[in-house]
mmCIF file of N, CA and C in Angstrom:
data_model
loop_
_atom_site.group_PDB
_atom_site.id
_atom_site.type_symbol
_atom_site.label_atom_id
_atom_site.label_comp_id
_atom_site.label_asym_id
_atom_site.label_seq_id
_atom_site.Cartn_x
_atom_site.Cartn_y
_atom_site.Cartn_z
ATOM 1 N N UNK A 1334 0.811 -1.199 0.000
ATOM 2 C CA UNK A 1334 0.000 0.000 0.000
ATOM 3 C C UNK A 1334 0.859 1.269 0.000
ATOM 4 N N UNK A 1335 2.088 1.151 0.394
ATOM 5 C CA UNK A 1335 2.960 2.317 0.493
ATOM 6 C C UNK A 1335 3.523 2.737 -0.859
ATOM 7 N N UNK A 1336 3.575 1.810 -1.802
ATOM 8 C CA UNK A 1336 4.149 2.084 -3.111
ATOM 9 C C UNK A 1336 3.101 1.937 -4.217
ATOM 10 N N UNK A 1337 1.819 2.090 -3.872
ATOM 11 C CA UNK A 1337 0.735 1.839 -4.826
ATOM 12 C C UNK A 1337 0.278 3.067 -5.609
ATOM 13 N N UNK A 1338 0.916 4.204 -5.386
ATOM 14 C CA UNK A 1338 0.594 5.465 -6.067
ATOM 15 C C UNK A 1338 -0.809 5.980 -5.740
ATOM 16 N N UNK A 1339 -1.329 5.549 -4.594
ATOM 17 C CA UNK A 1339 -2.633 6.014 -4.107
ATOM 18 C C UNK A 1339 -2.418 6.546 -2.696
ATOM 19 N N UNK A 1340 -2.738 7.827 -2.465
ATOM 20 C CA UNK A 1340 -2.422 8.409 -1.161
ATOM 21 C C UNK A 1340 -3.591 8.412 -0.180
ATOM 22 N N UNK A 1341 -4.652 7.628 -0.471
ATOM 23 C CA UNK A 1341 -5.708 7.493 0.527
ATOM 24 C C UNK A 1341 -5.756 6.065 1.075
ATOM 25 N N UNK A 1342 -4.713 5.301 0.805
ATOM 26 C CA UNK A 1342 -4.477 4.030 1.475
ATOM 27 C C UNK A 1342 -3.162 4.214 2.232
ATOM 28 N N UNK A 1343 -2.878 3.367 3.193
ATOM 29 C CA UNK A 1343 -1.677 3.609 3.992
ATOM 30 C C UNK A 1343 -1.081 2.305 4.505
ATOM 31 N N UNK A 1344 0.199 2.418 4.893
ATOM 32 C CA UNK A 1344 0.935 1.321 5.501
ATOM 33 C C UNK A 1344 1.231 1.689 6.938
ATOM 34 N N UNK A 1345 1.149 0.705 7.813
ATOM 35 C CA UNK A 1345 1.563 0.852 9.203
ATOM 36 C C UNK A 1345 2.257 -0.432 9.626
ATOM 37 N N UNK A 1346 3.153 -0.361 10.606
ATOM 38 C CA UNK A 1346 3.915 -1.544 11.018
ATOM 39 C C UNK A 1346 3.125 -2.549 11.852
ATOM 40 N N UNK A 1347 1.892 -2.199 12.216
ATOM 41 C CA UNK A 1347 1.075 -3.132 12.976
ATOM 42 C C UNK A 1347 1.267 -3.074 14.478
ATOM 43 N N UNK A 1348 2.037 -2.105 14.963
ATOM 44 C CA UNK A 1348 2.232 -1.932 16.402
ATOM 45 C C UNK A 1348 1.973 -0.469 16.759
ATOM 46 N N UNK A 1349 1.551 -0.249 17.987
ATOM 47 C CA UNK A 1349 1.302 1.122 18.436
ATOM 48 C C UNK A 1349 2.580 1.753 18.984
ATOM 49 N N UNK A 1350 2.457 2.984 19.408
ATOM 50 C CA UNK A 1350 3.557 3.782 19.960
ATOM 51 C C UNK A 1350 4.518 4.222 18.852
ATOM 52 N N UNK A 1351 5.807 4.346 19.132
ATOM 53 C CA UNK A 1351 6.751 4.953 18.186
ATOM 54 C C UNK A 1351 7.193 4.031 17.059
ATOM 55 N N UNK A 1352 7.055 2.714 17.235
ATOM 56 C CA UNK A 1352 7.449 1.718 16.230
ATOM 57 C C UNK A 1352 8.945 1.764 15.926
ATOM 58 N N UNK A 1353 9.754 2.218 16.872
ATOM 59 C CA UNK A 1353 11.199 2.304 16.671
ATOM 60 C C UNK A 1353 11.753 0.953 16.227
ATOM 61 N N UNK A 1354 12.454 0.957 15.105
ATOM 62 C CA UNK A 1354 13.067 -0.249 14.576
ATOM 63 C C UNK A 1354 12.223 -0.997 13.555
ATOM 64 N N UNK A 1355 10.954 -0.682 13.441
ATOM 65 C CA UNK A 1355 10.108 -1.331 12.427
ATOM 66 C C UNK A 1355 10.468 -0.764 11.066
ATOM 67 N N UNK A 1356 10.313 -1.565 10.003
ATOM 68 C CA UNK A 1356 10.789 -1.133 8.698
ATOM 69 C C UNK A 1356 9.920 -1.655 7.561
ATOM 70 N N UNK A 1357 10.119 -1.034 6.406
ATOM 71 C CA UNK A 1357 9.537 -1.486 5.144
ATOM 72 C C UNK A 1357 10.592 -1.266 4.069
ATOM 73 N N UNK A 1358 10.594 -2.140 3.055
ATOM 74 C CA UNK A 1358 11.652 -2.080 2.050
ATOM 75 C C UNK A 1358 11.076 -1.992 0.642
ATOM 76 N N UNK A 1359 11.700 -1.155 -0.164
ATOM 77 C CA UNK A 1359 11.386 -1.056 -1.591
ATOM 78 C C UNK A 1359 12.514 -1.738 -2.357
ATOM 79 N N UNK A 1360 12.148 -2.596 -3.305
ATOM 80 C CA UNK A 1360 13.150 -3.269 -4.144
ATOM 81 C C UNK A 1360 12.903 -2.896 -5.598
ATOM 82 N N UNK A 1361 13.991 -2.760 -6.345
ATOM 83 C CA UNK A 1361 13.907 -2.376 -7.744
ATOM 84 C C UNK A 1361 14.290 -3.556 -8.633
ATOM 85 N N UNK A 1362 13.590 -3.712 -9.761
ATOM 86 C CA UNK A 1362 13.858 -4.820 -10.682
ATOM 87 C C UNK A 1362 15.249 -4.725 -11.282
ATOM 88 N N UNK A 1363 15.696 -3.496 -11.540
ATOM 89 C CA UNK A 1363 17.022 -3.245 -12.103
ATOM 90 C C UNK A 1363 17.706 -2.168 -11.268
ATOM 91 N N UNK A 1364 19.040 -2.132 -11.256
ATOM 92 C CA UNK A 1364 19.725 -1.043 -10.555
ATOM 93 C C UNK A 1364 19.209 0.310 -11.051
ATOM 94 N N UNK A 1365 18.901 1.184 -10.114
ATOM 95 C CA UNK A 1365 18.209 2.426 -10.414
ATOM 96 C C UNK A 1365 18.978 3.622 -9.872
ATOM 97 N N UNK A 1366 18.971 4.708 -10.622
ATOM 98 C CA UNK A 1366 19.560 5.966 -10.162
ATOM 99 C C UNK A 1366 18.432 6.813 -9.557
ATOM 100 N N UNK A 1367 18.503 7.020 -8.244
ATOM 101 C CA UNK A 1367 17.473 7.790 -7.540
ATOM 102 C C UNK A 1367 17.903 9.244 -7.403
ATOM 103 N N UNK A 1368 16.958 10.140 -7.617
ATOM 104 C CA UNK A 1368 17.220 11.568 -7.466
ATOM 105 C C UNK A 1368 16.594 12.107 -6.187
ATOM 106 N N UNK A 1369 15.295 11.983 -6.063
ATOM 107 C CA UNK A 1369 14.551 12.491 -4.908
ATOM 108 C C UNK A 1369 13.526 11.459 -4.477
ATOM 109 N N UNK A 1370 13.024 11.637 -3.251
ATOM 110 C CA UNK A 1370 11.901 10.835 -2.777
ATOM 111 C C UNK A 1370 10.818 11.782 -2.292
ATOM 112 N N UNK A 1371 9.607 11.293 -2.307
ATOM 113 C CA UNK A 1371 8.446 12.033 -1.837
ATOM 114 C C UNK A 1371 7.743 11.130 -0.831
ATOM 115 N N UNK A 1372 7.623 11.586 0.402
ATOM 116 C CA UNK A 1372 6.999 10.784 1.458
ATOM 117 C C UNK A 1372 5.747 11.501 1.947
ATOM 118 N N UNK A 1373 4.630 10.782 1.928
ATOM 119 C CA UNK A 1373 3.376 11.313 2.453
ATOM 120 C C UNK A 1373 3.088 10.588 3.762
ATOM 121 N N UNK A 1374 3.218 11.318 4.876
ATOM 122 C CA UNK A 1374 2.976 10.747 6.199
ATOM 123 C C UNK A 1374 1.489 10.686 6.493
ATOM 124 N N UNK A 1375 1.108 9.787 7.386
ATOM 125 C CA UNK A 1375 -0.267 9.719 7.838
ATOM 126 C C UNK A 1375 -1.116 8.783 7.002
ATOM 127 N N UNK A 1376 -2.426 8.855 7.229
ATOM 128 C CA UNK A 1376 -3.356 7.952 6.554
ATOM 129 C C UNK A 1376 -3.924 8.549 5.268
ATOM 130 N N UNK A 1377 -3.671 9.838 5.038
ATOM 131 C CA UNK A 1377 -4.109 10.492 3.807
ATOM 132 C C UNK A 1377 -3.389 11.835 3.688
ATOM 133 N N UNK A 1378 -3.705 12.597 2.665
ATOM 134 C CA UNK A 1378 -3.121 13.923 2.485
ATOM 135 C C UNK A 1378 -3.940 15.008 3.174
ATOM 136 N N UNK A 1379 -5.065 14.655 3.770
ATOM 137 C CA UNK A 1379 -5.953 15.638 4.407
ATOM 138 C C UNK A 1379 -5.410 16.086 5.763
ATOM 139 N N UNK A 1380 -5.346 17.387 5.965
ATOM 140 C CA UNK A 1380 -4.877 17.937 7.247
ATOM 141 C C UNK A 1380 -5.761 17.467 8.402
ATOM 142 N N UNK A 1381 -7.045 17.279 8.154
ATOM 143 C CA UNK A 1381 -7.964 16.849 9.209
ATOM 144 C C UNK A 1381 -7.668 15.428 9.701
ATOM 145 N N UNK A 1382 -6.910 14.646 8.936
ATOM 146 C CA UNK A 1382 -6.571 13.276 9.329
ATOM 147 C C UNK A 1382 -5.258 13.172 10.106
ATOM 148 N N UNK A 1383 -4.526 14.289 10.279
ATOM 149 C CA UNK A 1383 -3.208 14.239 10.931
ATOM 150 C C UNK A 1383 -3.245 13.635 12.329
ATOM 151 N N UNK A 1384 -4.278 13.924 13.093
ATOM 152 C CA UNK A 1384 -4.330 13.453 14.477
ATOM 153 C C UNK A 1384 -4.820 12.012 14.605
ATOM 154 N N UNK A 1385 -5.218 11.399 13.506
ATOM 155 C CA UNK A 1385 -5.763 10.041 13.548
ATOM 156 C C UNK A 1385 -4.702 8.954 13.733
ATOM 157 N N UNK A 1386 -3.458 9.272 13.412
ATOM 158 C CA UNK A 1386 -2.396 8.263 13.500
ATOM 159 C C UNK A 1386 -1.098 8.924 13.932
ATOM 160 N N UNK A 1387 -0.158 8.100 14.362
ATOM 161 C CA UNK A 1387 1.194 8.602 14.614
ATOM 162 C C UNK A 1387 1.872 8.817 13.262
ATOM 163 N N UNK A 1388 2.774 9.786 13.195
ATOM 164 C CA UNK A 1388 3.449 10.127 11.944
ATOM 165 C C UNK A 1388 4.947 9.921 12.106
ATOM 166 N N UNK A 1389 5.611 9.395 11.086
ATOM 167 C CA UNK A 1389 7.063 9.229 11.199
ATOM 168 C C UNK A 1389 7.755 10.578 11.330
ATOM 169 N N UNK A 1390 8.732 10.660 12.208
ATOM 170 C CA UNK A 1390 9.518 11.880 12.382
ATOM 171 C C UNK A 1390 10.921 11.663 11.818
ATOM 172 N N UNK A 1391 11.624 10.682 12.364
ATOM 173 C CA UNK A 1391 12.967 10.348 11.861
ATOM 174 C C UNK A 1391 12.967 8.909 11.374
ATOM 175 N N UNK A 1392 13.623 8.703 10.213
ATOM 176 C CA UNK A 1392 13.786 7.357 9.670
ATOM 177 C C UNK A 1392 15.202 7.214 9.144
ATOM 178 N N UNK A 1393 15.717 5.991 9.203
ATOM 179 C CA UNK A 1393 16.952 5.660 8.504
ATOM 180 C C UNK A 1393 16.551 5.076 7.160
ATOM 181 N N UNK A 1394 17.245 5.480 6.110
ATOM 182 C CA UNK A 1394 17.068 4.881 4.787
ATOM 183 C C UNK A 1394 18.344 4.100 4.506
ATOM 184 N N UNK A 1395 18.228 2.792 4.482
ATOM 185 C CA UNK A 1395 19.381 1.930 4.236
ATOM 186 C C UNK A 1395 19.363 1.566 2.752
ATOM 187 N N UNK A 1396 20.357 2.076 2.037
ATOM 188 C CA UNK A 1396 20.433 1.933 0.588
ATOM 189 C C UNK A 1396 21.405 0.806 0.253
ATOM 190 N N UNK A 1397 20.952 -0.150 -0.550
ATOM 191 C CA UNK A 1397 21.807 -1.238 -1.021
ATOM 192 C C UNK A 1397 21.989 -1.057 -2.526
ATOM 193 N N UNK A 1398 23.246 -1.076 -2.979
ATOM 194 C CA UNK A 1398 23.532 -0.914 -4.401
ATOM 195 C C UNK A 1398 23.828 -2.271 -5.041
ATOM 196 N N UNK A 1399 23.890 -2.277 -6.353
ATOM 197 C CA UNK A 1399 24.078 -3.515 -7.112
ATOM 198 C C UNK A 1399 25.350 -4.262 -6.729
ATOM 199 N N UNK A 1400 26.370 -3.538 -6.278
ATOM 200 C CA UNK A 1400 27.622 -4.191 -5.873
ATOM 201 C C UNK A 1400 27.612 -4.635 -4.406
ATOM 202 N N UNK A 1401 26.462 -4.532 -3.748
ATOM 203 C CA UNK A 1401 26.317 -5.001 -2.369
ATOM 204 C C UNK A 1401 26.672 -3.992 -1.300
ATOM 205 N N UNK A 1402 27.101 -2.802 -1.687
ATOM 206 C CA UNK A 1402 27.446 -1.780 -0.693
ATOM 207 C C UNK A 1402 26.190 -1.243 -0.023
ATOM 208 N N UNK A 1403 26.339 -0.909 1.249
ATOM 209 C CA UNK A 1403 25.235 -0.400 2.059
ATOM 210 C C UNK A 1403 25.574 0.983 2.583
ATOM 211 N N UNK A 1404 24.641 1.910 2.439
ATOM 212 C CA UNK A 1404 24.789 3.269 2.956
ATOM 213 C C UNK A 1404 23.529 3.614 3.726
ATOM 214 N N UNK A 1405 23.687 4.270 4.871
ATOM 215 C CA UNK A 1405 22.524 4.690 5.652
ATOM 216 C C UNK A 1405 22.434 6.201 5.656
ATOM 217 N N UNK A 1406 21.241 6.695 5.373
ATOM 218 C CA UNK A 1406 20.961 8.131 5.428
ATOM 219 C C UNK A 1406 19.808 8.369 6.396
ATOM 220 N N UNK A 1407 19.883 9.481 7.104
ATOM 221 C CA UNK A 1407 18.807 9.853 8.011
ATOM 222 C C UNK A 1407 17.835 10.782 7.278
ATOM 223 N N UNK A 1408 16.558 10.512 7.454
ATOM 224 C CA UNK A 1408 15.498 11.343 6.888
ATOM 225 C C UNK A 1408 14.706 11.908 8.051
ATOM 226 N N UNK A 1409 14.526 13.221 8.066
ATOM 227 C CA UNK A 1409 13.708 13.870 9.081
ATOM 228 C C UNK A 1409 12.505 14.486 8.394
ATOM 229 N N UNK A 1410 11.326 14.135 8.886
ATOM 230 C CA UNK A 1410 10.080 14.627 8.312
ATOM 231 C C UNK A 1410 9.422 15.629 9.246
ATOM 232 N N UNK A 1411 8.588 16.472 8.676
ATOM 233 C CA UNK A 1411 7.828 17.446 9.442
ATOM 234 C C UNK A 1411 6.459 16.863 9.788
ATOM 235 N N UNK A 1412 5.818 17.456 10.763
ATOM 236 C CA UNK A 1412 4.480 17.019 11.191
ATOM 237 C C UNK A 1412 3.448 17.798 10.385
ATOM 238 N N UNK A 1413 3.301 17.417 9.110
ATOM 239 C CA UNK A 1413 2.392 18.111 8.192
ATOM 240 C C UNK A 1413 1.644 17.097 7.344
ATOM 241 N N UNK A 1414 0.543 17.551 6.752
ATOM 242 C CA UNK A 1414 -0.183 16.704 5.805
ATOM 243 C C UNK A 1414 0.386 16.925 4.412
ATOM 244 N N UNK A 1415 0.169 15.964 3.557
ATOM 245 C CA UNK A 1415 0.645 16.082 2.188
ATOM 246 C C UNK A 1415 2.060 15.582 2.021
ATOM 247 N N UNK A 1416 2.506 15.496 0.777
ATOM 248 C CA UNK A 1416 3.838 14.948 0.483
ATOM 249 C C UNK A 1416 4.978 15.874 0.895
ATOM 250 N N UNK A 1417 6.100 15.267 1.284
ATOM 251 C CA UNK A 1417 7.322 15.994 1.632
ATOM 252 C C UNK A 1417 8.447 15.453 0.757
ATOM 253 N N UNK A 1418 9.038 16.340 -0.025
ATOM 254 C CA UNK A 1418 10.102 15.934 -0.934
ATOM 255 C C UNK A 1418 11.460 16.102 -0.264
ATOM 256 N N UNK A 1419 12.313 15.102 -0.458
ATOM 257 C CA UNK A 1419 13.680 15.146 0.061
ATOM 258 C C UNK A 1419 14.644 14.724 -1.042
ATOM 259 N N UNK A 1420 15.804 15.384 -1.094
ATOM 260 C CA UNK A 1420 16.848 14.971 -2.036
ATOM 261 C C UNK A 1420 17.352 13.604 -1.620
ATOM 262 N N UNK A 1421 17.636 12.770 -2.624
ATOM 263 C CA UNK A 1421 18.001 11.390 -2.323
ATOM 264 C C UNK A 1421 18.893 10.851 -3.429
ATOM 265 N N UNK A 1422 19.988 11.483 -3.652
ATOM 266 C CA UNK A 1422 20.878 11.110 -4.743
ATOM 267 C C UNK A 1422 21.588 9.794 -4.429
ATOM 268 N N UNK A 1423 21.355 8.794 -5.272
ATOM 269 C CA UNK A 1423 22.015 7.497 -5.117
ATOM 270 C C UNK A 1423 21.998 6.774 -6.457
ATOM 271 N N UNK A 1424 23.086 6.061 -6.760
ATOM 272 C CA UNK A 1424 23.196 5.362 -8.036
ATOM 273 C C UNK A 1424 23.240 3.853 -7.854
ATOM 274 N N UNK A 1425 22.771 3.144 -8.868
ATOM 275 C CA UNK A 1425 22.796 1.675 -8.909
ATOM 276 C C UNK A 1425 22.092 1.039 -7.713
ATOM 277 N N UNK A 1426 20.985 1.628 -7.306
ATOM 278 C CA UNK A 1426 20.242 1.163 -6.129
ATOM 279 C C UNK A 1426 19.383 -0.053 -6.490
ATOM 280 N N UNK A 1427 19.466 -1.090 -5.651
ATOM 281 C CA UNK A 1427 18.607 -2.260 -5.834
ATOM 282 C C UNK A 1427 17.535 -2.349 -4.744
ATOM 283 N N UNK A 1428 17.771 -1.693 -3.590
ATOM 284 C CA UNK A 1428 16.744 -1.659 -2.548
ATOM 285 C C UNK A 1428 16.992 -0.509 -1.578
ATOM 286 N N UNK A 1429 15.902 -0.067 -0.953
ATOM 287 C CA UNK A 1429 15.971 0.937 0.110
ATOM 288 C C UNK A 1429 15.064 0.458 1.239
ATOM 289 N N UNK A 1430 15.654 0.308 2.433
ATOM 290 C CA UNK A 1430 14.879 -0.068 3.618
ATOM 291 C C UNK A 1430 14.685 1.173 4.473
ATOM 292 N N UNK A 1431 13.436 1.467 4.791
ATOM 293 C CA UNK A 1431 13.098 2.613 5.632
ATOM 294 C C UNK A 1431 12.818 2.095 7.043
ATOM 295 N N UNK A 1432 13.647 2.517 7.993
ATOM 296 C CA UNK A 1432 13.542 2.074 9.387
ATOM 297 C C UNK A 1432 13.060 3.251 10.226
ATOM 298 N N UNK A 1433 11.943 3.080 10.887
ATOM 299 C CA UNK A 1433 11.382 4.131 11.745
ATOM 300 C C UNK A 1433 12.242 4.274 12.992
ATOM 301 N N UNK A 1434 12.603 5.501 13.331
ATOM 302 C CA UNK A 1434 13.406 5.765 14.534
ATOM 303 C C UNK A 1434 12.651 6.585 15.577
ATOM 304 N N UNK A 1435 11.739 7.474 15.140
ATOM 305 C CA UNK A 1435 10.903 8.229 16.086
ATOM 306 C C UNK A 1435 9.650 8.685 15.350
ATOM 307 N N UNK A 1436 8.654 9.104 16.129
ATOM 308 C CA UNK A 1436 7.375 9.480 15.536
ATOM 309 C C UNK A 1436 6.708 10.607 16.320
ATOM 310 N N UNK A 1437 5.851 11.323 15.624
ATOM 311 C CA UNK A 1437 4.991 12.340 16.226
ATOM 312 C C UNK A 1437 3.665 11.696 16.622
ATOM 313 N N UNK A 1438 3.005 12.261 17.632
ATOM 314 C CA UNK A 1438 1.618 11.924 17.961
ATOM 315 C C UNK A 1438 1.428 10.458 18.340
ATOM 316 N N UNK A 1439 2.409 9.856 19.022
ATOM 317 C CA UNK A 1439 2.306 8.442 19.375
ATOM 318 C C UNK A 1439 1.269 8.229 20.474
ATOM 319 N N UNK A 1440 0.745 7.026 20.531
ATOM 320 C CA UNK A 1440 -0.213 6.662 21.555
ATOM 321 C C UNK A 1440 -0.493 5.178 21.511
ATOM 322 N N UNK A 1441 -1.089 4.673 22.576
ATOM 323 C CA UNK A 1441 -1.371 3.242 22.672
ATOM 324 C C UNK A 1441 -2.369 2.781 21.622
ATOM 325 N N UNK A 1442 -3.171 3.708 21.100
ATOM 326 C CA UNK A 1442 -4.188 3.348 20.111
ATOM 327 C C UNK A 1442 -3.835 3.814 18.694
ATOM 328 N N UNK A 1443 -2.567 4.209 18.465
ATOM 329 C CA UNK A 1443 -2.160 4.718 17.157
ATOM 330 C C UNK A 1443 -0.892 4.033 16.687
ATOM 331 N N UNK A 1444 -0.852 3.729 15.395
ATOM 332 C CA UNK A 1444 0.389 3.228 14.827
ATOM 333 C C UNK A 1444 0.931 4.247 13.836
ATOM 334 N N UNK A 1445 2.224 4.222 13.651
ATOM 335 C CA UNK A 1445 2.876 5.112 12.694
ATOM 336 C C UNK A 1445 2.355 4.739 11.306
ATOM 337 N N UNK A 1446 1.948 5.752 10.548
ATOM 338 C CA UNK A 1446 1.391 5.458 9.232
ATOM 339 C C UNK A 1446 2.005 6.354 8.167
ATOM 340 N N UNK A 1447 2.102 5.774 6.976
ATOM 341 C CA UNK A 1447 2.555 6.516 5.795
ATOM 342 C C UNK A 1447 1.641 6.138 4.640
ATOM 343 N N UNK A 1448 1.179 7.158 3.913
ATOM 344 C CA UNK A 1448 0.281 6.922 2.792
ATOM 345 C C UNK A 1448 1.038 6.553 1.520
ATOM 346 N N UNK A 1449 2.237 7.101 1.359
ATOM 347 C CA UNK A 1449 2.940 6.868 0.098
ATOM 348 C C UNK A 1449 4.418 7.207 0.211
ATOM 349 N N UNK A 1450 5.247 6.455 -0.505
ATOM 350 C CA UNK A 1450 6.641 6.812 -0.773
ATOM 351 C C UNK A 1450 6.819 6.704 -2.278
ATOM 352 N N UNK A 1451 7.274 7.792 -2.883
ATOM 353 C CA UNK A 1451 7.501 7.814 -4.326
ATOM 354 C C UNK A 1451 8.970 8.105 -4.590
ATOM 355 N N UNK A 1452 9.503 7.460 -5.606
ATOM 356 C CA UNK A 1452 10.907 7.639 -5.994
ATOM 357 C C UNK A 1452 10.967 8.364 -7.326
ATOM 358 N N UNK A 1453 11.854 9.344 -7.428
ATOM 359 C CA UNK A 1453 12.104 10.036 -8.692
ATOM 360 C C UNK A 1453 13.444 9.566 -9.222
ATOM 361 N N UNK A 1454 13.447 9.157 -10.490
ATOM 362 C CA UNK A 1454 14.645 8.608 -11.106
ATOM 363 C C UNK A 1454 15.016 9.419 -12.332
ATOM 364 N N UNK A 1455 16.231 9.254 -12.774
ATOM 365 C CA UNK A 1455 16.675 9.874 -14.025
ATOM 366 C C UNK A 1455 16.261 8.953 -15.166
ATOM 367 N N UNK A 1456 15.666 9.550 -16.177
ATOM 368 C CA UNK A 1456 15.241 8.751 -17.340
ATOM 369 C C UNK A 1456 16.476 8.213 -18.072
ATOM 370 N N UNK A 1457 16.366 6.993 -18.521
ATOM 371 C CA UNK A 1457 17.444 6.373 -19.298
ATOM 372 C C UNK A 1457 17.424 6.955 -20.712
ATOM 373 N N UNK A 1458 18.586 7.171 -21.276
ATOM 374 C CA UNK A 1458 18.668 7.670 -22.645
ATOM 375 C C UNK A 1458 19.336 6.636 -23.530
ATOM 376 N N UNK A 1459 18.984 6.641 -24.790
ATOM 377 C CA UNK A 1459 19.514 5.632 -25.703
ATOM 378 C C UNK A 1459 20.880 6.008 -26.245
ATOM 379 N N UNK A 1460 21.281 7.270 -26.109
ATOM 380 C CA UNK A 1460 22.582 7.689 -26.594
ATOM 381 C C UNK A 1460 22.602 8.042 -28.071
ATOM 382 N N UNK A 1461 21.435 8.075 -28.704
ATOM 383 C CA UNK A 1461 21.382 8.426 -30.130
ATOM 384 C C UNK A 1461 20.889 9.831 -30.344
#
């Protein structure tokens, strides 16, 4: 649901509170050059839905490249509705694991939720 290009469905780790250490991973069919990412926190893009769930605040993005190298980047998100764009320059990426480290609005009856993660890539050119 997190990579379905629909921002009124959402993913959650299935546990309440901050969900520290819970993760989700995106895998690419071919090594990919990533430019930016767009993360939509919460259960939708509506501001009125912000208080309905916990929102990710800090996440680690663990990037694995085609040669097996691993790099970790920290992503800090704001407590807002709608998509948040972050620069994410990486080449030959085969997977990115997003690990939740902290969250806004946590509670015993709320899980951290994200409506969407989108990746922006450089278009391949034929060289002609």
